[in-house]
PDB file of C-alpha atoms in Angstrom:
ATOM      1  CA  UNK A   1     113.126 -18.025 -90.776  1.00  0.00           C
ATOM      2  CA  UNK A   2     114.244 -21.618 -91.185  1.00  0.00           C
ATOM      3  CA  UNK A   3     116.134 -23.301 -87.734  1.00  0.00           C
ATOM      4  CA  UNK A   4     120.028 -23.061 -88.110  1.00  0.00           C
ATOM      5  CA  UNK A   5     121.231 -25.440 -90.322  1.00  0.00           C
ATOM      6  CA  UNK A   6     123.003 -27.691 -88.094  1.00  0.00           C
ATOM      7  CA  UNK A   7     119.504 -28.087 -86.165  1.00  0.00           C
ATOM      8  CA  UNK A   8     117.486 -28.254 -89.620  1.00  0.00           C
ATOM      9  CA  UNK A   9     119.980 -31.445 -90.776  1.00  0.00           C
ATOM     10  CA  UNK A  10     119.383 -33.390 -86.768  1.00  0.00           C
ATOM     11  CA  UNK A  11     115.607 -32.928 -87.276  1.00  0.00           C
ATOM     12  CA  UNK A  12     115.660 -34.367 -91.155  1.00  0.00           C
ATOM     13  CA  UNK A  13     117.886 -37.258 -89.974  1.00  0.00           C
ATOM     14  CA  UNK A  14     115.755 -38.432 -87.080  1.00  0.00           C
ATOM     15  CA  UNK A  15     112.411 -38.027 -89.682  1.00  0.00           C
ATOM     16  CA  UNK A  16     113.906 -40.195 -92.633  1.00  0.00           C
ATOM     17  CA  UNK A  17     113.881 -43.663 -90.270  1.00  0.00           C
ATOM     18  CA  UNK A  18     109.514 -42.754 -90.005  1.00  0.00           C
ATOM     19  CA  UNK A  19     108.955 -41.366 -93.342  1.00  0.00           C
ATOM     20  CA  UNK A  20     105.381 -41.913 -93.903  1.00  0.00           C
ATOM     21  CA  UNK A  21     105.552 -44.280 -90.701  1.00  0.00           C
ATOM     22  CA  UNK A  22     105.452 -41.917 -87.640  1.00  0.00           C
ATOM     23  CA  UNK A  23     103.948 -39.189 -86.776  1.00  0.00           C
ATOM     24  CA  UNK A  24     105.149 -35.472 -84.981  1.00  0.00           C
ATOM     25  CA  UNK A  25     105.010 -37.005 -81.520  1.00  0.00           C
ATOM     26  CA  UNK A  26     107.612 -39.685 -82.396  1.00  0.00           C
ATOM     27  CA  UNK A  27     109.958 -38.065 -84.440  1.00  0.00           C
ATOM     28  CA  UNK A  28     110.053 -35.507 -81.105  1.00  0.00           C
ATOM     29  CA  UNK A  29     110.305 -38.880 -78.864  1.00  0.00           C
ATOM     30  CA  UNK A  30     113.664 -39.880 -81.443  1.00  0.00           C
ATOM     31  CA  UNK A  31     115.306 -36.225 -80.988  1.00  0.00           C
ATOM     32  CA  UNK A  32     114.404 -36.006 -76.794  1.00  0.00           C
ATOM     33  CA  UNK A  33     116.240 -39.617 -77.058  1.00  0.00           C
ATOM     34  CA  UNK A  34     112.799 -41.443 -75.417  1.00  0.00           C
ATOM     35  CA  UNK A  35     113.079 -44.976 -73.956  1.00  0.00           C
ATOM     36  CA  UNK A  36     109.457 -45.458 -75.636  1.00  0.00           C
ATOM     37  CA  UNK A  37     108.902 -48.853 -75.871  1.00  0.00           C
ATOM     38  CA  UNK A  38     107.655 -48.511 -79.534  1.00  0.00           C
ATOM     39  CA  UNK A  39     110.243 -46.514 -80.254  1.00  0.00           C
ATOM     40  CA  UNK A  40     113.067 -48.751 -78.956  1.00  0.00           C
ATOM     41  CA  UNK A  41     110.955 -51.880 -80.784  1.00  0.00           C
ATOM     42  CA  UNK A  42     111.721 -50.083 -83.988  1.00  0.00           C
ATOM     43  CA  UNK A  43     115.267 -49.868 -83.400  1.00  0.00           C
ATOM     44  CA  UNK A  44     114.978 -46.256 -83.483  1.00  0.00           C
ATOM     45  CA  UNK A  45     117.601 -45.462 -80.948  1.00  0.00           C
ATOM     46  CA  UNK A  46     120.674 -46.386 -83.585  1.00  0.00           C
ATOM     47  CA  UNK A  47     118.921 -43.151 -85.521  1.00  0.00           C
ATOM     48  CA  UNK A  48     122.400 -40.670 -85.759  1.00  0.00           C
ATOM     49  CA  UNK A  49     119.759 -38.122 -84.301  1.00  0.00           C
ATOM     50  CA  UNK A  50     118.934 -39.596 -81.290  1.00  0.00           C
ATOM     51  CA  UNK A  51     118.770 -37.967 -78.009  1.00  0.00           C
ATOM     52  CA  UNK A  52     120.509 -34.569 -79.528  1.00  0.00           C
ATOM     53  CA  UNK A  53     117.338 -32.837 -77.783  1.00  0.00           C
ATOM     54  CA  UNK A  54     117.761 -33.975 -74.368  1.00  0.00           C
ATOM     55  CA  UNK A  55     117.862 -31.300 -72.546  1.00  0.00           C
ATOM     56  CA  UNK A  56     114.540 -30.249 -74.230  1.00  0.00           C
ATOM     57  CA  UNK A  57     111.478 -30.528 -73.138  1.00  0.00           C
ATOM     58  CA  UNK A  58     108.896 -33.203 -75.740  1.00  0.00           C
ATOM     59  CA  UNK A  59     106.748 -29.533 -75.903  1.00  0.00           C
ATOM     60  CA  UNK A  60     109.868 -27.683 -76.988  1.00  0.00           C
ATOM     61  CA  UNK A  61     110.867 -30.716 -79.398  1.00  0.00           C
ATOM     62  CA  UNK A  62     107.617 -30.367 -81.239  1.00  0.00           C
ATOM     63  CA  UNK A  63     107.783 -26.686 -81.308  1.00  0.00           C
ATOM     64  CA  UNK A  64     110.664 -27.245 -83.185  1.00  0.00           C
ATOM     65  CA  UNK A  65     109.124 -29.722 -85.676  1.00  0.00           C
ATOM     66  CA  UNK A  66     106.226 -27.577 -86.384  1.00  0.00           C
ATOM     67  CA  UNK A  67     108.262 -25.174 -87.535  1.00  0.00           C
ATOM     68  CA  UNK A  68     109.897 -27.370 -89.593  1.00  0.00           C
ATOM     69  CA  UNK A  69     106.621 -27.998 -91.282  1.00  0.00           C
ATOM     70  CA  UNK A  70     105.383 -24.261 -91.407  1.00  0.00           C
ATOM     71  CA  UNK A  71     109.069 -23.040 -93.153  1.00  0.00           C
ATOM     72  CA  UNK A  72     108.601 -26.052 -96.103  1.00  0.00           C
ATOM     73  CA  UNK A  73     111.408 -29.028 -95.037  1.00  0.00           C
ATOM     74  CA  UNK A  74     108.484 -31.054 -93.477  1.00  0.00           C
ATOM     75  CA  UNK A  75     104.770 -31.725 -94.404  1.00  0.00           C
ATOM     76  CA  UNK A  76     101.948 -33.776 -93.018  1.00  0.00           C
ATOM     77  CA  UNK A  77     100.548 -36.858 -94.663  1.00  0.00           C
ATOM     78  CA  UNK A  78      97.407 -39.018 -93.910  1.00  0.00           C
ATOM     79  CA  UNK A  79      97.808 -42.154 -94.281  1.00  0.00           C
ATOM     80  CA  UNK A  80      94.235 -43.584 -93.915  1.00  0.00           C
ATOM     81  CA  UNK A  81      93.035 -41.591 -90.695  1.00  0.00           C
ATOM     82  CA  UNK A  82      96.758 -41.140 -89.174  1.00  0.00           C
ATOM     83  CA  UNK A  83      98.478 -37.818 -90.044  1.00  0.00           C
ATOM     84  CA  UNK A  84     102.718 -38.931 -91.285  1.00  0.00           C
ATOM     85  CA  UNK A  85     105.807 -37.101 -91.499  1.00  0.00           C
ATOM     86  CA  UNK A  86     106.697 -37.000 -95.036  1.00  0.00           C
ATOM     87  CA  UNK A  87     109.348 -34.830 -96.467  1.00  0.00           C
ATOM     88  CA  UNK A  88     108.809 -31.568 -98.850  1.00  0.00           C
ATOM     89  CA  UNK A  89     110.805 -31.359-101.788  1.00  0.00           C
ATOM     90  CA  UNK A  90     113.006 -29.244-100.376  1.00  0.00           C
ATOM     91  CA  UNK A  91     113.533 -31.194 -97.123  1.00  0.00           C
ATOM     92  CA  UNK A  92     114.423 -34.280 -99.146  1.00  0.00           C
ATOM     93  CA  UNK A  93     116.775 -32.463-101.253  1.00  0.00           C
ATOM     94  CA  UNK A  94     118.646 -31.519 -98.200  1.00  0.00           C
ATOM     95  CA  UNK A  95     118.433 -35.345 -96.702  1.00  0.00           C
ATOM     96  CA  UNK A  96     119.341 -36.942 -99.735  1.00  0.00           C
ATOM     97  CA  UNK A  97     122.450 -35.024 -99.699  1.00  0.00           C
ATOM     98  CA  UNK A  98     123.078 -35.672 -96.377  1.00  0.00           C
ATOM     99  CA  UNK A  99     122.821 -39.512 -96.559  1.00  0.00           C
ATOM    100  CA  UNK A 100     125.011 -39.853 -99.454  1.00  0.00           C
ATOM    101  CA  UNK A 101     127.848 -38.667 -97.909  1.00  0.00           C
ATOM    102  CA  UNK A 102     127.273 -40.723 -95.211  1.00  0.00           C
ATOM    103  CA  UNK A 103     127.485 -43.424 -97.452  1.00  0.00           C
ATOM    104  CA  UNK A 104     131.267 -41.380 -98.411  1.00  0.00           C
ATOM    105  CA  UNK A 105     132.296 -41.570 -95.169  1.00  0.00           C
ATOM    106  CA  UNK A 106     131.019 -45.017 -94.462  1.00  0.00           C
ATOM    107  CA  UNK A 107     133.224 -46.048 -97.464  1.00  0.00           C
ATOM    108  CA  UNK A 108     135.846 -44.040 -96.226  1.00  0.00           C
ATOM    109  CA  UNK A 109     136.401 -45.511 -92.842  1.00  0.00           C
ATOM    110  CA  UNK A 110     135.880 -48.676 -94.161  1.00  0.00           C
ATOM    111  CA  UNK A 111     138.908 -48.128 -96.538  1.00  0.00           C
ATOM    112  CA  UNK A 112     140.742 -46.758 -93.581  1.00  0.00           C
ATOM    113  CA  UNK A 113     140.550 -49.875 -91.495  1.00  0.00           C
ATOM    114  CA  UNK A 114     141.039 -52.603 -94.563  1.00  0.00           C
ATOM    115  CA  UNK A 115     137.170 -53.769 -94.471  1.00  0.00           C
ATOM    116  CA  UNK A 116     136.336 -55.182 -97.657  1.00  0.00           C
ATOM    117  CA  UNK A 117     132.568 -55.236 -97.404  1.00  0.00           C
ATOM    118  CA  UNK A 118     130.706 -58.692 -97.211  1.00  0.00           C
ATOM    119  CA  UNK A 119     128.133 -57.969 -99.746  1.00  0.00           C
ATOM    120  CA  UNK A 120     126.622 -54.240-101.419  1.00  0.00           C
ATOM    121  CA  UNK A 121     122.885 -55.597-100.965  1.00  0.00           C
ATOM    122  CA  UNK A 122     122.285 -52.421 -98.324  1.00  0.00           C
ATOM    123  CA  UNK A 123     122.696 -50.470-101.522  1.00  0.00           C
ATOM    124  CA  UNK A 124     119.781 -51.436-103.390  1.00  0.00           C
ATOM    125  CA  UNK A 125     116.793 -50.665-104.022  1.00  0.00           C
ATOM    126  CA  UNK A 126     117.697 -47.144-102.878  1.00  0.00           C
ATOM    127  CA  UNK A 127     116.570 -43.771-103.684  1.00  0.00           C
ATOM    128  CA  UNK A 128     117.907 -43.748-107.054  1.00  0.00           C
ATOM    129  CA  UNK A 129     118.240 -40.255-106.707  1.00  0.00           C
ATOM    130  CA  UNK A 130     120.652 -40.515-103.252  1.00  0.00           C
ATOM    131  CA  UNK A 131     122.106 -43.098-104.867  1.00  0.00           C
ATOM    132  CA  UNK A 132     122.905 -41.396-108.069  1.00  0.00           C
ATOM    133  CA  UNK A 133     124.262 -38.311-105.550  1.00  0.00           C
ATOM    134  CA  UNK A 134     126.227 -40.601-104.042  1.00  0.00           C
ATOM    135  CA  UNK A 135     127.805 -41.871-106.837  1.00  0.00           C
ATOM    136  CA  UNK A 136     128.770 -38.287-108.139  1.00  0.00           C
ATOM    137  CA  UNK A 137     130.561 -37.488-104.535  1.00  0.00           C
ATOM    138  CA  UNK A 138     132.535 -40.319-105.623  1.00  0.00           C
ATOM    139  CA  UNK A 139     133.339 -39.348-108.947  1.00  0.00           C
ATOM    140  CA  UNK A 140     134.274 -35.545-107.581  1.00  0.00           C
ATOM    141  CA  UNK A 141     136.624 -37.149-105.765  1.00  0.00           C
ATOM    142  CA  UNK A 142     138.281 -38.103-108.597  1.00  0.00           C
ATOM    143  CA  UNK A 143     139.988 -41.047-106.141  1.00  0.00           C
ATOM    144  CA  UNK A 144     140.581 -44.361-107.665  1.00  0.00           C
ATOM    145  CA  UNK A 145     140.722 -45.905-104.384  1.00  0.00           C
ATOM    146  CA  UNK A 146     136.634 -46.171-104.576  1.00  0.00           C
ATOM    147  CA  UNK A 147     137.093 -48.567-107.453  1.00  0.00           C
ATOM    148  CA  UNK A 148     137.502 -52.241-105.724  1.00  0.00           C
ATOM    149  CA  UNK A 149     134.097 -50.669-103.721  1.00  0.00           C
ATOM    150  CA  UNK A 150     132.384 -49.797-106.826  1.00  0.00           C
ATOM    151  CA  UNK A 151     133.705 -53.245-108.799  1.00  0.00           C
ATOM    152  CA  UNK A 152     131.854 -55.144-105.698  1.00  0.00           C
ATOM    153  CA  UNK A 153     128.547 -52.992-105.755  1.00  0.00           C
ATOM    154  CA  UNK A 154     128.106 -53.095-109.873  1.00  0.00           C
ATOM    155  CA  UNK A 155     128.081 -57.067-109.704  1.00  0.00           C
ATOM    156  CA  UNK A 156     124.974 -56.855-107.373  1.00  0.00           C
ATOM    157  CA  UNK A 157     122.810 -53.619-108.641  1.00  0.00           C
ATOM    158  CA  UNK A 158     120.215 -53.212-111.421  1.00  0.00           C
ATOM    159  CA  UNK A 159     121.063 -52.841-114.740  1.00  0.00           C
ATOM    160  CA  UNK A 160     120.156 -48.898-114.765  1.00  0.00           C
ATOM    161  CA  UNK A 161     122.590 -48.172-111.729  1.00  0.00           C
ATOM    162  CA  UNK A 162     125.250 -50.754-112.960  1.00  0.00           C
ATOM    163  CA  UNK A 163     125.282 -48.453-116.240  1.00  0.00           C
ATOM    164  CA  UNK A 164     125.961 -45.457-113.740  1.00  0.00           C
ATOM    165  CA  UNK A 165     128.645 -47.203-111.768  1.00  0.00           C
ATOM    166  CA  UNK A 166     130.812 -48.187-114.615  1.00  0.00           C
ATOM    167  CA  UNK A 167     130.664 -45.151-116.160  1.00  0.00           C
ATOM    168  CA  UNK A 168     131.933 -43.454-112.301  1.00  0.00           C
ATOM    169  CA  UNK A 169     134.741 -46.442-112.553  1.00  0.00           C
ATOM    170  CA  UNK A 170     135.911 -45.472-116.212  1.00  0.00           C
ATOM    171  CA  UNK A 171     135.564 -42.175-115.064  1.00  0.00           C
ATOM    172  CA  UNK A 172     138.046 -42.500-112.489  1.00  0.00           C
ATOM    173  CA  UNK A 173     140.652 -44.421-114.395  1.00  0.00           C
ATOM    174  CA  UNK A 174     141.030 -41.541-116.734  1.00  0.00           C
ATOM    175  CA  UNK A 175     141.377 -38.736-114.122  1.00  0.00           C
ATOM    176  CA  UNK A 176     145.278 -39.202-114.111  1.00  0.00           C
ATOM    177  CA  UNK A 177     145.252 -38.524-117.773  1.00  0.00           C
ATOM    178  CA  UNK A 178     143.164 -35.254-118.064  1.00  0.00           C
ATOM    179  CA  UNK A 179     144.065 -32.146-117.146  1.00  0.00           C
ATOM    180  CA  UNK A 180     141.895 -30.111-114.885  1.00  0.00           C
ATOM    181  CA  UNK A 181     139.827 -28.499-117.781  1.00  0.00           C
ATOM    182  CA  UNK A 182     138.562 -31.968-119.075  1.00  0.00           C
ATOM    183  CA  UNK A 183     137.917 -33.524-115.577  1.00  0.00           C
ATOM    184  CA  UNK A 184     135.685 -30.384-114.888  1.00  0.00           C
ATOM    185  CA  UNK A 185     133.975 -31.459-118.326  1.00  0.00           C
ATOM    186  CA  UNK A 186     133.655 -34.636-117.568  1.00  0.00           C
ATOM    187  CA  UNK A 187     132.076 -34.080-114.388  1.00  0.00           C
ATOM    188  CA  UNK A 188     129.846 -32.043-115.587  1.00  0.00           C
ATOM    189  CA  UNK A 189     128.746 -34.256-118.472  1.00  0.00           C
ATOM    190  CA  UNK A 190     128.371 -36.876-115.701  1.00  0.00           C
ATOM    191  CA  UNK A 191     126.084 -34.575-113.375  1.00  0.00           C
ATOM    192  CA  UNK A 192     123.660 -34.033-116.205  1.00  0.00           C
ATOM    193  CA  UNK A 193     122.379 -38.403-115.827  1.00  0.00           C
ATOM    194  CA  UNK A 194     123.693 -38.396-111.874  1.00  0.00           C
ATOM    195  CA  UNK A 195     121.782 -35.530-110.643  1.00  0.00           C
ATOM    196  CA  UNK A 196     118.241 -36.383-110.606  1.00  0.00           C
ATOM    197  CA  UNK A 197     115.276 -33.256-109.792  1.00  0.00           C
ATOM    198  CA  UNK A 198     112.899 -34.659-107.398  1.00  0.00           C
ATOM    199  CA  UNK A 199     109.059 -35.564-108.055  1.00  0.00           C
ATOM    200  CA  UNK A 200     107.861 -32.105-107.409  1.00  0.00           C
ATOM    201  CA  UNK A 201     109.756 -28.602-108.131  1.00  0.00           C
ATOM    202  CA  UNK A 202     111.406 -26.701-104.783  1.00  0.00           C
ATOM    203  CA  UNK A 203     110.490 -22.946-104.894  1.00  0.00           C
ATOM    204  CA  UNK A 204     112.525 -20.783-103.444  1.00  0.00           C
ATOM    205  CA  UNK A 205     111.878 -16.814-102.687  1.00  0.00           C
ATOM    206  CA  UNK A 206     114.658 -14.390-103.616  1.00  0.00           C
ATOM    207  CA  UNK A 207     115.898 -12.465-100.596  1.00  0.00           C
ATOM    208  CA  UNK A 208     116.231  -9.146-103.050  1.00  0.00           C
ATOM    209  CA  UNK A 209     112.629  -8.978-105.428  1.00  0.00           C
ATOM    210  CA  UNK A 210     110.646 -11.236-102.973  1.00  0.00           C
ATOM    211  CA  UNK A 211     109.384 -13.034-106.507  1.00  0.00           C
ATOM    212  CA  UNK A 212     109.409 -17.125-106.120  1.00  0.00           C
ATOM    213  CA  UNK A 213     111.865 -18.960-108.092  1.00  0.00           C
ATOM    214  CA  UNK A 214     112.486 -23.045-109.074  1.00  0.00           C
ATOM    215  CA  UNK A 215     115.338 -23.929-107.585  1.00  0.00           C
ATOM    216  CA  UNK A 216     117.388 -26.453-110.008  1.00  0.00           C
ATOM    217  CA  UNK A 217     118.831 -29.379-108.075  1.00  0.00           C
ATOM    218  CA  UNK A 218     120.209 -30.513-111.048  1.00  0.00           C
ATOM    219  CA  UNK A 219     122.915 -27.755-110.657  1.00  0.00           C
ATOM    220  CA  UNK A 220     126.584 -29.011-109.758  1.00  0.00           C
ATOM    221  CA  UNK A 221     127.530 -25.662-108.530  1.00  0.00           C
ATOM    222  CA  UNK A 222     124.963 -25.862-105.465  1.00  0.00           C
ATOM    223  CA  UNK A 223     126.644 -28.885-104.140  1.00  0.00           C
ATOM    224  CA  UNK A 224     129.911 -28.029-102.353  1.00  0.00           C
ATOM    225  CA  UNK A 225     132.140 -29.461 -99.793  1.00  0.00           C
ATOM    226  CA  UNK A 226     129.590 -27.927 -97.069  1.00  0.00           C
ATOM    227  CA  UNK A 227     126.529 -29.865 -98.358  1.00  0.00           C
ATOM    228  CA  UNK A 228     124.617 -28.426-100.843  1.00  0.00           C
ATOM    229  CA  UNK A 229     123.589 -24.590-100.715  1.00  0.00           C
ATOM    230  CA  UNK A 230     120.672 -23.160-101.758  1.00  0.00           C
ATOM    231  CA  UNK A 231     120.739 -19.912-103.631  1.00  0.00           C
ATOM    232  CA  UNK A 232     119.485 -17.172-101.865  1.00  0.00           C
ATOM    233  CA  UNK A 233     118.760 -14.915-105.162  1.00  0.00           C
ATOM    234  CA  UNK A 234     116.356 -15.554-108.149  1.00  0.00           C
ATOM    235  CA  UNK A 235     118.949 -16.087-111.298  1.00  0.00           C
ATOM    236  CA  UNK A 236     117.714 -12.717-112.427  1.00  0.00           C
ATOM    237  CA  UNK A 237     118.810 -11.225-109.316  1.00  0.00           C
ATOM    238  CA  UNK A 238     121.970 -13.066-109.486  1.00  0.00           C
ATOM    239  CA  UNK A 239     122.761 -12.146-113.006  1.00  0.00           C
ATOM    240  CA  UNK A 240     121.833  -8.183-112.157  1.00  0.00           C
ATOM    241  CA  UNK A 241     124.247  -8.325-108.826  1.00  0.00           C
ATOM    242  CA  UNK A 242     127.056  -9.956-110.929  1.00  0.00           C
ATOM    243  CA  UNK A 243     126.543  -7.000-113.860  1.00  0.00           C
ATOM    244  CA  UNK A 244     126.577  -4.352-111.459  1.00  0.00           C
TER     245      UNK A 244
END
């Protein structure tokens, strides 16, 4: 069985600041909050995930990643003759999601306290699929008060992404005009170009047949409020349980 969830989202956090960079020992040296002096050279304490282990031992921390990488979010990578954390498809559906709405909420308190950003440059060359996630929490939203945000970060971005944001900007200038039916429409007609599968499938095994089963990412349903949900039934499951 996977860690709880809360634990599962601390340990991807700390990892995505040493993707492909660090190894086991110091993503456990990030979550025990270590005053390593390579780790503090690396700016590695500002990680949100710092130090949430501290009461752990670094043994008990690594337990803890291992089994991350024996239940799928994690996986081992050389790189020449150094073994990496890297994230499994799975794992980096789960971070991806998790760093977009940090983005949200960055935006949000930013909004909050009148901050009218200096420049959008931390924006790109991002994971164009976080950043395409991203963009769809804002569109769900259906708040027009991302706009001036979204004006300031299309004059800066690529021309792919600037396509994306001015459709999410039209989008919202509508949503006052369309009743709930079209919005959902539109949303989903948005979520087909915004929600982007990642490079390799995640398989998933259904808690009822015990068959495997591709998870689609691409989905709107799966991403809620919460954070996005994975589906603990193969579809034919799920169809058979609803018919019953």
């Amino acid at each position: 069985m996977p860690l709880p969830e809360d634990e599962l989202r601390v340990i991807l956090r700390a990892a995505d600041d040493i993707i492909a960079e660090g190894g086991r020992t110091l993503l456990a040296k990030i979550l025990k909050g270590s005053k390593d002096r390579k780790l503090l050279d690396l700016g590695l304490e500002r990680n949100p995930s710092y130090g949430f282990y501290r009461d752990l031992t670094l043994e008990q921390i690594m337990a803890k990643v291992d089994h991350m990488i024996r239940t799928g979010f994690l996986e081992i990578e050389k790189q020449g003759k150094l073994p990496m954390i890297v994230f499994s498809s799975r794992g980096w559906a789960i971070e991806r999601e998790r760093r977009a709405e940090e983005f949200l909420q960055e935006w949000d308190r930013g909004m909050e306290n009148n901050i009218i950003p200096i420049s959008m440059e931390y924006l790109k060359e991002r994971n164009r699929g976080m950043i395409f996630l991203f963009l769809y929490k804002i569109l769900c939203s259906g708040n027009k008060k991302y706009i001036p945000y979204l004006t300031l970060w299309e004059r800066i971005d690529f021309k792919n992404v600037r396509a994306e944001i001015r459709n999410v900007i039209e989008a919202l200038k509508q949503r006052g005009q369309l009743e709930d039916p079209d919005w959902e429409q539109l949303k989903r007609e948005r979520a087909k170009t915004l929600l982007i599968r990642s490079r390799d499938p995640i398989i998933m095994v259904c808690r009822k047949c015990d068959n495997p089963f591709i998870f689609d990412e691409t989905n709107p349903d799966y991403y809620t409020a919460e954070g996005l949900k994975f589906p603990e039934l193969c579809p034919r499951c799920s169809i058979n349980g609803q018919s019953a």
